[in-house]
Short mmCIF file of C-alpha atoms and ligand atoms in Angstrom, two decimals:
data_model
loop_
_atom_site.label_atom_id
_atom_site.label_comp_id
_atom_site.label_asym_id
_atom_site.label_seq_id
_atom_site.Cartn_x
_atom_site.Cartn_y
_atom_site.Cartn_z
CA UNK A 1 -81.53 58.14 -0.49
CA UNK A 2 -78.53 56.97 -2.31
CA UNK A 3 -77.54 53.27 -1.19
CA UNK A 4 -73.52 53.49 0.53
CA UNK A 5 -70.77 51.94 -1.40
CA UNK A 6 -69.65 48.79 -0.18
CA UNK A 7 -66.10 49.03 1.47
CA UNK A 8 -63.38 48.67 4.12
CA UNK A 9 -61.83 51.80 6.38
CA UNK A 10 -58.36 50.75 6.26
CA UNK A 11 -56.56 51.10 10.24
CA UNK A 12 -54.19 54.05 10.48
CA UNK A 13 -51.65 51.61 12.25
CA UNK A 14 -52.42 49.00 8.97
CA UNK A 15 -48.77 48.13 7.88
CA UNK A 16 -47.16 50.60 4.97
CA UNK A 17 -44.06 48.45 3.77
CA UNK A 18 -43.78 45.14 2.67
CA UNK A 19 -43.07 42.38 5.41
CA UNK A 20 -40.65 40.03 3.05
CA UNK A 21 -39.33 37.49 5.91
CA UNK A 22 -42.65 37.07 7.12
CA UNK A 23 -44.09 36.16 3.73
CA UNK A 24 -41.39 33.73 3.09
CA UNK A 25 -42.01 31.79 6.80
CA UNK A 26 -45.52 32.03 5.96
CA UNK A 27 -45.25 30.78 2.49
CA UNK A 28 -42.59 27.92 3.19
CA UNK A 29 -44.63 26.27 6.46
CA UNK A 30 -47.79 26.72 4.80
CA UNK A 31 -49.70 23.28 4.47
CA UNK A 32 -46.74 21.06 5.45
CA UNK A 33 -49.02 19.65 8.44
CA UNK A 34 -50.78 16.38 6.62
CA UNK A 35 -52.33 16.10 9.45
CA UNK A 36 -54.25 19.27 10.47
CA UNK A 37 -57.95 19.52 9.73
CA UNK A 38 -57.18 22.12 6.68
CA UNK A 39 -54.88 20.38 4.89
CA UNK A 40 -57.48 17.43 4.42
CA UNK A 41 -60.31 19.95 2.94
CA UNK A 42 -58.05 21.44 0.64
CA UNK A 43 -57.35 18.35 -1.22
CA UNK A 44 -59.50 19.19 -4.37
CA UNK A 45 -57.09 22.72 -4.67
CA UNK A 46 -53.72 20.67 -3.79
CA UNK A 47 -51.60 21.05 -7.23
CA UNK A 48 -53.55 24.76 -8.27
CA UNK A 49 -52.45 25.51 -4.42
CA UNK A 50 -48.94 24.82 -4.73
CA UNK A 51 -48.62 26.45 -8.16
CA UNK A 52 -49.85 29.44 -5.79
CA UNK A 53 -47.01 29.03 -3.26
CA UNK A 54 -44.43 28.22 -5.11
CA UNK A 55 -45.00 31.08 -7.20
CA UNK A 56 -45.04 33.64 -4.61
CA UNK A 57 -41.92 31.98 -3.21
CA UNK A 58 -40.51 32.50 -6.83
CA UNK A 59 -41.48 36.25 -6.84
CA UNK A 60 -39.82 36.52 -3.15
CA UNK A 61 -36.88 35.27 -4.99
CA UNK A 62 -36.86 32.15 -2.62
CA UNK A 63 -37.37 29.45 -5.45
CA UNK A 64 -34.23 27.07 -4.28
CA UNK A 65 -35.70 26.36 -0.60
CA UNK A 66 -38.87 24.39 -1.86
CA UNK A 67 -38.04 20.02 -2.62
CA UNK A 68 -38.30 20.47 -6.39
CA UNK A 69 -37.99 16.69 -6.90
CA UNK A 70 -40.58 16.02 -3.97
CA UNK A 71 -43.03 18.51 -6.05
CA UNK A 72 -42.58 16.66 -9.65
CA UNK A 73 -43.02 13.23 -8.40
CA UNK A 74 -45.86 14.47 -6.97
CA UNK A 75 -47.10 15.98 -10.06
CA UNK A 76 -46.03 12.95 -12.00
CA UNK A 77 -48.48 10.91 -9.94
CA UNK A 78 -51.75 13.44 -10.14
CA UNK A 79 -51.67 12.71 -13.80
CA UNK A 80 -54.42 10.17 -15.27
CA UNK A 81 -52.78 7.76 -18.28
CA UNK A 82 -55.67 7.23 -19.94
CA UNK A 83 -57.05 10.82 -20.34
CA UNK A 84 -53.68 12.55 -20.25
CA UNK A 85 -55.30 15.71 -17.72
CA UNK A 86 -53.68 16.44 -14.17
CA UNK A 87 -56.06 15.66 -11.38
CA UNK A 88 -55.86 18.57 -7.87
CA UNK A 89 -54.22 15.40 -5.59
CA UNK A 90 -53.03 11.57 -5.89
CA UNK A 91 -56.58 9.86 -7.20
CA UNK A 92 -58.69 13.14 -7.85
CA UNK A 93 -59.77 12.92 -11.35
CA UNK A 94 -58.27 15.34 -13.69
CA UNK A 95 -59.27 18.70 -14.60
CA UNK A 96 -57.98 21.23 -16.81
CA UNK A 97 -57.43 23.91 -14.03
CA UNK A 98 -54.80 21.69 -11.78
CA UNK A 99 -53.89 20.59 -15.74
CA UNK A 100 -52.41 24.14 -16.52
CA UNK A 101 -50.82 25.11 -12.66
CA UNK A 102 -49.41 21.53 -12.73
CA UNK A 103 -47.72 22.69 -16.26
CA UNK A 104 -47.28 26.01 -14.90
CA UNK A 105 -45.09 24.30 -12.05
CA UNK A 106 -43.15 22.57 -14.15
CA UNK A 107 -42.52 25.42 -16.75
CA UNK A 108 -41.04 27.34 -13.83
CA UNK A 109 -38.75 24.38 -13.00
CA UNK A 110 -37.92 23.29 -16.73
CA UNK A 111 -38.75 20.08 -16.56
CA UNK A 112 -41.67 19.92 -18.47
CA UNK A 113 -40.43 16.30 -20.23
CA UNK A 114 -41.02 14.76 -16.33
CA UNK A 115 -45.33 14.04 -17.30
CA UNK A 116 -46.64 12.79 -20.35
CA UNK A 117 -46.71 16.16 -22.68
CA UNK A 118 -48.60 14.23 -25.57
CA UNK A 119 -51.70 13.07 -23.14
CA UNK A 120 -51.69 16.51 -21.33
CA UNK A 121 -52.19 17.51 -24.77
CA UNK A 122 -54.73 15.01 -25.91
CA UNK A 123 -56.60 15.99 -22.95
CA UNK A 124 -56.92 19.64 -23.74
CA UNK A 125 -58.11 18.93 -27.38
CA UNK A 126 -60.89 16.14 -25.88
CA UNK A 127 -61.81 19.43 -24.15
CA UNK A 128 -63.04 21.82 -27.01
CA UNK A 129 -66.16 22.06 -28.11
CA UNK A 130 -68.10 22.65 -31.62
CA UNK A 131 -68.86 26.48 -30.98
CA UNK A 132 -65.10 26.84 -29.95
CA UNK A 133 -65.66 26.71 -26.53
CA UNK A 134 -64.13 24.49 -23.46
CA UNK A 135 -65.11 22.52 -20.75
CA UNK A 136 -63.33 22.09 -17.26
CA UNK A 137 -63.16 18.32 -17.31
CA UNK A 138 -65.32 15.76 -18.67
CA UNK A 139 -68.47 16.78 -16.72
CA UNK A 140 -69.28 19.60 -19.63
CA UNK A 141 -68.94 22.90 -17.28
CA UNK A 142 -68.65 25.44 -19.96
CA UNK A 143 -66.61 28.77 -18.91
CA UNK A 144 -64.16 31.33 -20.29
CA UNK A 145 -62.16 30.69 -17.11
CA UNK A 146 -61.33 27.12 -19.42
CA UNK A 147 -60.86 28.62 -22.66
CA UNK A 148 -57.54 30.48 -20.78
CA UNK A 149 -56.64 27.44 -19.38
CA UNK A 150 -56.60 25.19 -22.44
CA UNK A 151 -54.58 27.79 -24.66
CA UNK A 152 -52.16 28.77 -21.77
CA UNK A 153 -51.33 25.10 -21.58
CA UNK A 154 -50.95 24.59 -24.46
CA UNK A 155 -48.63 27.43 -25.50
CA UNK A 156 -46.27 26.53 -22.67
CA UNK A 157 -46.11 23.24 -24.40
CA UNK A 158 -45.75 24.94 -27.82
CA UNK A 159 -48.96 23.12 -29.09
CA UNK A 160 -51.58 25.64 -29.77
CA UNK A 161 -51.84 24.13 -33.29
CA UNK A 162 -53.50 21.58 -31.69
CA UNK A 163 -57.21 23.24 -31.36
CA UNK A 164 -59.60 24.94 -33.41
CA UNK A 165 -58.15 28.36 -32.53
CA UNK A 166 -60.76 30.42 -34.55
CA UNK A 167 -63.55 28.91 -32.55
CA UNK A 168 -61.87 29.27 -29.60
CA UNK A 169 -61.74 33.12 -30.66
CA UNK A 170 -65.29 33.35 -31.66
CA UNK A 171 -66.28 31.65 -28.45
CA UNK A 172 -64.22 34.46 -26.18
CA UNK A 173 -65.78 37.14 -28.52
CA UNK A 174 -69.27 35.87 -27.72
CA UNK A 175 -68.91 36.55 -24.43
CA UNK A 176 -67.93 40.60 -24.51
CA UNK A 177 -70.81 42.93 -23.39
CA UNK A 178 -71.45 46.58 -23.98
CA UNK A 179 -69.64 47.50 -21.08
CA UNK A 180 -66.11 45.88 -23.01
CA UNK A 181 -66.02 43.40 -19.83
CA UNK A 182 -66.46 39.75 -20.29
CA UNK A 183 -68.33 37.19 -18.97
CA UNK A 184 -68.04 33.27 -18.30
CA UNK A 185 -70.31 32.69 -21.01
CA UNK A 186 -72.37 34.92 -23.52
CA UNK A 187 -74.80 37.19 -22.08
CA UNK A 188 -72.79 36.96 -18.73
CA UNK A 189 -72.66 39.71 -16.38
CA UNK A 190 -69.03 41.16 -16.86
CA UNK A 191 -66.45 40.11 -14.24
CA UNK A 192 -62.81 41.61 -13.17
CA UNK A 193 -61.29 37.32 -13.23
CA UNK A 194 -62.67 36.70 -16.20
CA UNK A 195 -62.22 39.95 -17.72
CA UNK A 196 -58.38 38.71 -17.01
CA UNK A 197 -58.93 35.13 -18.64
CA UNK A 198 -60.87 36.65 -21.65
CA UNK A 199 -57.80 39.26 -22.07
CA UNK A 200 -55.26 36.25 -21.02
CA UNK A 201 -56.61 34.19 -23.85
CA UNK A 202 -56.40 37.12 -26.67
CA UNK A 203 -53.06 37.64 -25.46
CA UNK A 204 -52.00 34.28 -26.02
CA UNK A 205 -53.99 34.58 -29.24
CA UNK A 206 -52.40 37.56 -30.21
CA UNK A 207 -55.99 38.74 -31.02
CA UNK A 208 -56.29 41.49 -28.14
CA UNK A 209 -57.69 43.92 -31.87
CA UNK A 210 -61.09 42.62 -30.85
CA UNK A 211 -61.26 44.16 -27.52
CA UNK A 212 -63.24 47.56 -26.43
CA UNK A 213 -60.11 49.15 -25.19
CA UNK A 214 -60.73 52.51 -23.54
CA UNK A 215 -64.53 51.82 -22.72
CA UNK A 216 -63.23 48.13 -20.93
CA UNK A 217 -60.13 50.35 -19.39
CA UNK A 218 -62.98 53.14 -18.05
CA UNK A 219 -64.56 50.14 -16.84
CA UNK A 220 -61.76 48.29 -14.90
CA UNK A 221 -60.57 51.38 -13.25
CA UNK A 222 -64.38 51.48 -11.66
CA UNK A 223 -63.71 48.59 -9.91
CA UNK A 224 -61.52 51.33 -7.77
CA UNK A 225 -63.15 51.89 -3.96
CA UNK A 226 -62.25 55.10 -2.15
CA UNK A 227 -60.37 52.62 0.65
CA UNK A 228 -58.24 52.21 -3.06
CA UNK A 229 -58.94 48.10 -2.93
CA UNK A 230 -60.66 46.71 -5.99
CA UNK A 231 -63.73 44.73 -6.78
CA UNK A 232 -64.99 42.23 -9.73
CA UNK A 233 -67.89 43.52 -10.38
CA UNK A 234 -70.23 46.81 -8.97
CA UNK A 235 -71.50 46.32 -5.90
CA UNK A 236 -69.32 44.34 -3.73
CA UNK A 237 -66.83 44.22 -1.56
CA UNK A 238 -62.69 44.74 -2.43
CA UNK A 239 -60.36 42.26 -2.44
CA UNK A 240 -56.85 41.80 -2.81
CA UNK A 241 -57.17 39.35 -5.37
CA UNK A 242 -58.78 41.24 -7.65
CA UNK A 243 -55.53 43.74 -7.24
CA UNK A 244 -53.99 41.34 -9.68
CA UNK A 245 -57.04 40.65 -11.67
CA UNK A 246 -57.39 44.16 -12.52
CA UNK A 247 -54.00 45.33 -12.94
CA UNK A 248 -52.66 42.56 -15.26
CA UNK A 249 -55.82 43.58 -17.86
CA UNK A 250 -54.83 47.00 -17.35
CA UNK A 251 -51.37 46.32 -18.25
CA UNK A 252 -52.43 44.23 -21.03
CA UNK A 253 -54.53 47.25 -22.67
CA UNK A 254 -51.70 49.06 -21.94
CA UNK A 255 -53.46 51.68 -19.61
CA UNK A 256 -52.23 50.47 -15.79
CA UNK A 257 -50.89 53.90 -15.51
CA UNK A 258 -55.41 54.79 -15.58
CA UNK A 259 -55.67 53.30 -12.39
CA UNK A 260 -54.55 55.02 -8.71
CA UNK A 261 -51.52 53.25 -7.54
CA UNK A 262 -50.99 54.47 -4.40
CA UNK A 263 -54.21 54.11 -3.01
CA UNK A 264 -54.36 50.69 -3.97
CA UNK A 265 -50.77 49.93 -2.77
CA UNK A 266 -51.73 51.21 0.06
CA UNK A 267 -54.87 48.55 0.55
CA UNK A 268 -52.79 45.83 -0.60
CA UNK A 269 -49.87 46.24 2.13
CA UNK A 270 -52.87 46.98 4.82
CA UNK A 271 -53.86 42.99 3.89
CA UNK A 272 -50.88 41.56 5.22
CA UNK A 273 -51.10 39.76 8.69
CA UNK A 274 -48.36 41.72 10.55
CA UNK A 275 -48.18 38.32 13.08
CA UNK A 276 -48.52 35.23 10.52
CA UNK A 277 -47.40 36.71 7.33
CA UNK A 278 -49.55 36.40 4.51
CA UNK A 279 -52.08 38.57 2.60
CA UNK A 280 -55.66 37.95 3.19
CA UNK A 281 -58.78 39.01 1.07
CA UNK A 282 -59.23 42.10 3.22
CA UNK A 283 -57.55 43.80 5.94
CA UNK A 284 -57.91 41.70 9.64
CA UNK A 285 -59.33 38.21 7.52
CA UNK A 286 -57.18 35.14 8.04
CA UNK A 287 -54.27 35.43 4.86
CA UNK A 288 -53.58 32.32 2.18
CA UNK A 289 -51.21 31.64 -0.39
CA UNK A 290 -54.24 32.40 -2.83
CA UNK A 291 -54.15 35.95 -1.85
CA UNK A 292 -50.83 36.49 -1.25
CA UNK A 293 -49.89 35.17 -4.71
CA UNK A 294 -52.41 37.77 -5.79
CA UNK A 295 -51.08 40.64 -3.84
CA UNK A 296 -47.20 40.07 -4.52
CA UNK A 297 -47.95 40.16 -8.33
CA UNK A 298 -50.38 43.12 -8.36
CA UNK A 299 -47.11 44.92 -6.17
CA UNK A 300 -44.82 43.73 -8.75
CA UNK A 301 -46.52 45.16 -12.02
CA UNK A 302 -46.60 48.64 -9.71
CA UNK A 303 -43.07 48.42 -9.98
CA UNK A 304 -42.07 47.53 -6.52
CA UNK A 305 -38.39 46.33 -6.87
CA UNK A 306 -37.70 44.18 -3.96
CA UNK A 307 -40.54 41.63 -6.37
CA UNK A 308 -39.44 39.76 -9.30
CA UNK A 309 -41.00 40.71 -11.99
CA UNK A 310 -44.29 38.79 -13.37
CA UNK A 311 -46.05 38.49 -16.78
CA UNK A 312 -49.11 39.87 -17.09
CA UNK A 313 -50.45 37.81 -19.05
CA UNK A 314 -49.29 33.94 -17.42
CA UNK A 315 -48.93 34.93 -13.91
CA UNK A 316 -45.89 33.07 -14.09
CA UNK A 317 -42.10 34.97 -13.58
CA UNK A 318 -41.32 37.10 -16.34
CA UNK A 319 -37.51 35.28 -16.68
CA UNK A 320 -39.78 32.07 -17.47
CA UNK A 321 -41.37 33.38 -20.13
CA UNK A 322 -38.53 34.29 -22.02
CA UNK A 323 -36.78 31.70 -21.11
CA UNK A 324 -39.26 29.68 -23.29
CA UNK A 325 -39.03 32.59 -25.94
CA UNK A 326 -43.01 33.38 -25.41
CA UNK A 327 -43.96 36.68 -26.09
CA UNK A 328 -48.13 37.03 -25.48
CA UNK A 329 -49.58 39.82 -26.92
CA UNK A 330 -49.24 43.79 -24.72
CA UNK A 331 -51.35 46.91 -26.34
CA UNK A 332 -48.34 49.65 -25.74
CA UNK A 333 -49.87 53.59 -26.91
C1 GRG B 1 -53.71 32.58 -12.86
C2 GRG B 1 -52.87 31.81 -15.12
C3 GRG B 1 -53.94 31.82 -14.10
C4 GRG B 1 -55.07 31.14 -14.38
C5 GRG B 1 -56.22 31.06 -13.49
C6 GRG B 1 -59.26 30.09 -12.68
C7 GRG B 1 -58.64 31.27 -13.30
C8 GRG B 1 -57.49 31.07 -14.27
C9 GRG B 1 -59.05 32.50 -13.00
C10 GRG B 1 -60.13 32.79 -12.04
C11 GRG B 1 -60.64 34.16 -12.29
C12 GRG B 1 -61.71 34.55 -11.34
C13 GRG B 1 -61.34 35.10 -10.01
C14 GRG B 1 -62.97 34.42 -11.72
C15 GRG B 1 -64.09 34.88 -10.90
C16 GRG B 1 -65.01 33.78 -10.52
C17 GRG B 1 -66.24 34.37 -9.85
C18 GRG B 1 -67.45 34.54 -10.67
C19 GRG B 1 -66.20 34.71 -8.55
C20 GRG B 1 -67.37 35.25 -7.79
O1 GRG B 1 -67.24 36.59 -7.60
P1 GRG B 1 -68.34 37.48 -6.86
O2 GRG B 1 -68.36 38.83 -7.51
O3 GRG B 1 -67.83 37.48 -5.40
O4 GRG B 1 -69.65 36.78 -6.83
P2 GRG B 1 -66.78 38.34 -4.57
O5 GRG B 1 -66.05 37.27 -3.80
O6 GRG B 1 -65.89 39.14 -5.44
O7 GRG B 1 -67.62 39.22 -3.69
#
């Protein structure tokens, strides 16, 4: 007997349009208690958490209601002098994940010259390793998730020069499989997030030639469910964060148009929480600024106008980017 695909049945009173004001309560109150019980076990995600929020607000076009100042001194703070790297919270030790949305942050603000650019730097490079490869902090975890988080950090500081780049190529390339996903290290079972990071990183690298572009494509669009959600890899369950994961490698291959966007529109708008605001993972779960990040950026590269529009390749708002005249790498037919 053949086994049933994993899925959702999406309601037929799930919500069709997109509920804006609702996002932007839900996005603005979230985590402003100190002293609720979830605010204190989200301290290790604190700076990679408000790069989430504030970029959603961005994308809701809602950028001048959040205490700018407040947020940099805050950043300022997270960041360890003697390494250089940007910890998740005041007296966290650094890591380069809260290094990069802490950069990310201040990108979108333009004040990048409020932290110490040259240790953020020095940080990254401490990071790299002899086959090319980096590490998440100074405890040696090896993962391609890394290798898109040193080079995007570095590019919004205009400082890829700084690393080995051709190892950091090989490394990436070391980690495709015959299905043209990637893994977080060679011989890796494929994965929809760090299919993203691996195609992130090329596109930073301008070196998205090396890619398997129709057979990785064929595979991506798999990750399609008949409830039209996406998963990372075969065999589990959708979720709306992979909605971005997905669609941003599509659109970097240049083949978004492969996948079914109404379907999945569809399962992205049935996520939001029609009483809080807020996308969750899957329809009815509790929503998060994770997800709703996630969701609001897969909607905007299907075009939906009342979202700003976001690069595929940073996750960061398009007007950003060429702001700071960056143009990553897009496969166009
Ligand atoms: C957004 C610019 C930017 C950078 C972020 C950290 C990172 C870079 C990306 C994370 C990508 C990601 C989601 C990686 C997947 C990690 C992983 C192996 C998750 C486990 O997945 P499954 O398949 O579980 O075991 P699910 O939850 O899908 O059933």
């Amino acid at each position: 007997m053949a086994t049933p695909i994993k899925d959702v049945i999406l309601k037929e009173n799930a919500p069709t349009t997109i509920l804006f004001d609702k996002h932007v309560e839900f996005l603005r109150e979230y985590g402003k208690n100190e002293d609720n019980f979830e605010f204190g076990m989200t301290d290790y995600l604190r700076i990679s958490g408000m790069y989430w929020g504030l970029t959603a607000l961005e994308l809701l076009n809602q950028t001048h209601s959040t205490p700018q100042d407040e947020i940099v001194t805050y950043i300022k703070n997270c960041q360890d002098p003697e390494s250089g790297g940007i910890g998740a919270c005041l007296g966290h030790d650094p890591h380069l994940l809260h290094t990069l949305s802490a950069v990310q942050i201040l990108a979108m603000y333009d004040k990048l010259d409020a932290i110490d650019v040259e240790g953020v730097i020095r940080y990254v490079v401490a990071l790299q390793q002899p086959d090319g490869s980096f590490t998440g902090d100074k405890w040696g975890e090896v993962d391609t998730r890394f290798s898109l988080c040193a080079v995007a950090t570095l590019s919004l500081l205009k400082r890829l020069d700084a690393i080995n780049a051709e190892g950091a190529v090989r490394f990436v390339e070391s980690c495709m499989n015959f299905d043209g996903g990637f893994g977080s290290r060679p011989l890796s079972e494929s994965h929809a997030g760090l299919v993203y990071c691996c195609l992130g990183f090329l596109s930073i690298m301008n070196r998205l030639d090396i890619v398997k572009r129709d057979v990785l494509a064929w595979w991506l669009c798999e990750r399609q469910l008949p409830s039209g959600g996406l998963n990372g890899r075969p065999e589990k369950l959708p979720d709306v964060c992979y909605s971005w994961w997905v669609l941003s490698s599509l659109t970097l291959l240049g083949r978004l148009h492969w996948i079914s966007a109404e379907q999945l529109k569809r399962f992205i708008l049935a996520c939001q929480d029609t009483e809080t605001g807020g996308f969750a993972d899957r329809p009815g779960d509790v929503p998060d600024p994770y997800h709703s990040l996630f969701a609001l950026a897969a909607l905007s590269l299907l075009g939906q106008h009342e979202i700003k529009t976001i690069n595929p390749t940073y996750c960061m708002p398009q007007h950003v980017i060429d702001r700071m005249q960056l143009s990553p790498q897009i496969l166009r037919d």
